[in-house]
Amino acid sequence: MKKLITSPDSVVADALQGMALAHPRSLRVDLDNRVVLRAEPKAEGRVALVSGGGSGHEPLHAGFVGRGMLDAACAGEVFTSPVPDQMQAAAEAVDRGAGVLFIVKNYTGDVMNFDMAAELADATGDVTVRQVVTNDDVAVEDSTYTAGRRGVAGTLLVEKIAGAAAEEGRSLDEVAEIAERVNASARSMGIALSGVTVPGSEKPSFTLADDEVEIGIGIHGEPGRRREKAATADVIAERLLEPILAELPGEGPVLLLVNGMGATPLLELYVMAKEASRVLEDRGVEVSRHLVGNYVTSLDMAGCSLTLLRLDDELTRLWDAPVSTPALRWDDADEKE
Amino acid sequence: MKKLITSPDSVVADALQGMALAHPRSLRVDLDNRVVLRAEPKAEGRVALVSGGGSGHEPLHAGFVGRGMLDAACAGEVFTSPVPDQMQAAAEAVDRGAGVLFIVKNYTGDVMNFDMAAELADATGDVTVRQVVTNDDVAVEDSTYTAGRRGVAGTLLVEKIAGAAAEEGRSLDEVAEIAERVNASARSMGIALSGVTVPGSEKPSFTLADDEVEIGIGIHGEPGRRREKAATADVIAERLLEPILAELPGEGPVLLLVNGMGATPLLELYVMAKEASRVLEDRGVEVSRHLVGNYVTSLDMAGCSLTLLRLDDELTRLWDAPVSTPALRWDDADEKE
């Protein structure tokens, strides 16, 4: 399988070096621990946010390190959880005396390792850690890497909104409560037009026929709900939104995230944004914020996911707050979209 | 061929509607003319910048409409030049009395249509228009759609730097001179790991074997210089940079743009950034600015291009100036990378 890599063994280290070169003024990359940090640590007394997970989902998580979002991100090998030592090092590096929130996608290895890191940081570094586990994917109840629902693109919304709350100076309990609330109010579902090939593998995780798509896929090439005949974007929008809406709690306006899986052109993501908005309008759901792009990817998988987040005034205000990271960036004067 | 579209006939209109939904506060989309404009026009007396071209290269050009960059972008059908009426409408909409610069990629249809539009805008709208034609691709001298060298990823650098000059209040002649200087100082070369499939086609423009890459490709599935055995990223960086350096004028530091062609993961683009930086360091070329991401794409083509721009103090200052567009965004306080 062709890839722009030098070796499957060095791909994560090489990419982190490239990231350090690309963002010398805003990020600091600790290559020994494979932790990406803000170049300028946040103020004393503020809660810090740490996330991380297997590589291959870029820009998640390291692309979201910066003012208004994460303080640090830990990079595991491709599709493999980072180890507790990395998370502990990150927590101790970013703690400003107000504690650290770990944002963890619900995969067995990640949950176990972040748990262990929280204990280590508390025991050896005297860092108070709280955790939120994201599980926004409505597609399957358990999967190859998960007990319970998977954490997918909704994780980005948790990182943004909890990051804004931390920047405001809220307490660790308050930031954790907001993160939990975002996760509980977000639902996602994805579709693949192709499988995904891990560096070093000769073959994709699964193969789809020329006229076939897989509905309900995860972000590691795990199986989805079912295979179907390929359909047009308007039909796909309907099929993804129906199970999302069935499980979305509450009432009122929503944020719509149209997320590319890595190999799907932006042109198609904008088409999906139009079609998803139309479906929601037909059902009387007001979309008050949009985000469209490649944010939580699965290497070279073609496809997309849709996420809805039920907004209230506080979540909307925190979403609109300034953010300055490599992959997500706006300021007070900017669009709040 | 599977795509997230509703119909090949409506794909551009659908995507523009999606773009309007995604950026309601910063962009205004004229669906009749297929022109994307800033929601807030720039100040009277400032030079305006208009670009455009075939769709399928997103975020180029509409993703670069905003403060510090373009005033309007005209969207043609996929891989097809917009028509003169669109460009004329854009010029008349954005002229603030100081004239309009057209930024045109060097393809026969684009050059002809922008020429005609310049005449129409002058004759019927009394708008003074100047044009710069970009031709940064060193791969081939002529190609399917071009007499002379093709305009590729360097176009984004022209749009950014000329946009900053216009925002400063420079005259039309000065902005045009700076745009010409950027184009003359930029050189690009690309590699494909796969062909590209236009919506409505059953087949990609070309097919590569599992162990084959094409060096020197354009952004429309045009042929490149030659096919080769697939190689590792360090070797590919060398092969792309060698012909670029051979034709890059001047001395001193450079900006390195690592641009994804659409279906290549960000992880791999960061690996390419590391490897390209290493090659340049070995040759004593200082890289003082980096940009890494999917900016000038070719639908679902896998691969990347490298661009070098020779910087001087003025070009560096204009590159660093604040910019606020959907796809490129930084402010004074941000990294200047």
XYZ file of C-alpha atoms in Angstrom, chain A residues 1-7 10-27 55-56 58-59 63 67 78 191-194 199 208-213 230-236 262-275 277-278 288-292 294 297 299-300 303-304 324-326 329-331 333-337, chain B residues 1-7 10-27 55-56 58-59 63 67 78 191-194 199 208-213 230-236 262-275 277-278 288-292 294 297 299-300 303-304 324-326 329-331 333-337:
176
model
C 0.000 0.000 0.000
C 1.436 3.372 -1.060
C 1.862 6.008 1.622
C 3.937 9.139 2.065
C 5.923 7.742 4.960
C 9.561 6.889 5.496
C 8.959 3.844 7.697
C 8.890 5.950 12.654
C 5.695 7.438 11.227
C 4.396 8.913 14.498
C 7.785 10.316 15.546
C 8.346 11.715 12.036
C 4.919 13.365 11.961
C 5.472 14.920 15.399
C 8.758 16.370 14.155
C 6.949 17.767 11.112
C 4.313 19.254 13.385
C 6.997 20.891 15.542
C 8.544 22.419 12.406
C 5.173 23.601 11.122
C 4.140 25.341 14.379
C 7.320 26.492 16.107
C 5.755 29.478 17.822
C 2.465 28.043 19.058
C 3.347 24.435 19.947
C -2.462 8.482 16.021
C -4.177 8.425 12.629
C -5.214 14.066 12.773
C -5.787 16.912 13.433
C -4.102 19.998 16.268
C -5.560 28.876 23.693
C -1.341 4.480 14.948
C -20.324 6.238 6.734
C -17.365 4.762 4.865
C -16.901 4.660 1.098
C -13.614 2.807 1.569
C 1.004 2.039 7.718
C -16.122 -2.391 -0.178
C -17.427 -3.143 -3.630
C -17.621 -0.315 -6.165
C -21.306 0.196 -5.404
C -21.224 -0.461 -1.664
C -20.902 1.706 1.460
C -24.109 3.388 -2.419
C -26.630 6.219 -2.412
C -26.749 9.922 -3.114
C -25.753 12.484 -0.480
C -29.340 13.476 0.318
C -30.233 9.851 1.098
C -27.051 9.330 3.106
C -9.611 11.825 5.671
C -9.852 10.978 1.979
C -13.083 12.757 1.085
C -12.792 16.142 -0.671
C -14.055 19.301 1.007
C -16.375 19.791 -1.985
C -18.288 16.675 -0.907
C -18.327 17.695 2.766
C -20.002 20.975 1.784
C -22.570 19.007 -0.232
C -23.229 16.888 2.863
C -23.602 20.072 4.946
C -26.271 21.297 2.577
C -28.142 17.990 2.509
C -29.198 20.981 6.895
C -32.131 20.340 4.574
C -27.623 27.440 14.881
C -23.916 26.554 14.464
C -22.040 24.656 11.722
C -18.566 23.163 11.469
C -17.456 21.474 8.226
C -11.606 17.091 8.307
C -10.197 11.372 10.655
C -6.154 7.932 7.994
C -7.073 7.402 4.328
C -16.438 8.931 4.041
C -17.778 11.268 6.657
C -6.457 29.520 18.651
C -5.103 26.112 17.673
C -3.550 24.798 14.454
C -9.219 29.050 15.231
C -11.474 32.045 15.625
C -11.561 35.209 17.630
C -14.422 39.550 15.947
C -14.855 36.486 13.778
C -17.792 34.598 12.542
C -19.515 32.490 15.167
C -20.693 29.723 12.940
C -17.419 5.681 -8.571
C -18.751 6.397 -5.061
C -18.971 10.023 -3.981
C -20.882 11.993 -1.365
C -22.853 13.976 -3.924
C -26.506 14.210 -4.823
C -25.983 14.691 -8.560
C -25.678 20.045 -9.057
C -22.463 19.336 -7.165
C -21.013 22.854 -7.447
C -24.292 24.593 -6.602
C -24.893 22.185 -3.699
C -21.398 22.730 -2.310
C -21.786 26.523 -2.545
C -25.025 26.272 -0.584
C -23.239 24.163 2.015
C -20.472 26.744 2.181
C -23.024 29.534 2.683
C -24.582 27.568 5.565
C -21.188 26.836 7.112
C -19.997 30.465 7.073
C -23.065 32.688 7.355
C -21.297 35.537 9.140
C -18.057 35.787 7.182
C -19.088 34.903 3.617
C -14.138 23.673 -8.743
C -12.528 20.585 -7.244
C -11.222 23.303 -2.361
C -10.492 25.199 -0.189
C -11.948 29.225 1.235
C -9.887 39.887 5.532
C -15.477 20.899 -11.730
C 3.335 13.611 -6.824
C 0.266 11.408 -7.156
C -0.306 8.065 -5.462
C -3.669 7.766 -7.216
C -18.116 13.503 -10.385
C -1.446 3.662 -11.062
C -0.261 0.197 -10.125
C -0.019 -0.704 -6.434
C 3.707 0.032 -6.414
C 3.699 3.018 -8.774
C 3.563 6.804 -8.333
C 6.734 4.031 -5.105
C 9.394 5.249 -2.687
C 9.660 6.365 0.920
C 8.851 9.939 1.951
C 12.511 10.947 2.348
C 13.247 9.883 -1.238
C 10.095 11.552 -2.563
C -7.128 15.800 -1.087
C -7.030 12.136 -0.106
C -3.744 12.037 1.796
C -3.933 12.108 5.611
C -2.484 15.013 7.569
C -0.224 12.490 9.355
C 1.568 11.890 6.048
C 1.760 15.597 5.221
C 3.558 16.212 8.522
C 5.976 13.385 7.661
C 6.620 15.081 4.301
C 7.193 18.397 6.119
C 9.862 16.773 8.257
C 11.556 15.057 5.312
C 12.880 20.282 5.831
C 15.714 17.816 6.288
C 11.822 30.428 7.801
C 8.074 29.804 7.315
C 6.032 26.585 6.991
C 2.495 25.827 5.892
C 1.213 22.220 5.968
C -4.836 20.508 2.240
C -6.430 19.950 -3.875
C -10.690 16.171 -5.540
C -9.913 12.663 -4.285
C -0.490 12.673 -3.062
C 1.037 16.029 -2.286
C -9.098 35.712 8.443
C -10.639 33.316 5.932
C -12.331 29.920 6.351
C -6.467 32.349 9.561
C -4.045 33.995 11.959
C -3.765 37.246 13.800
C -0.767 37.672 18.385
C -0.517 34.305 16.674
C 2.316 32.220 15.499
C 3.961 33.430 12.339
C 4.876 30.105 10.891
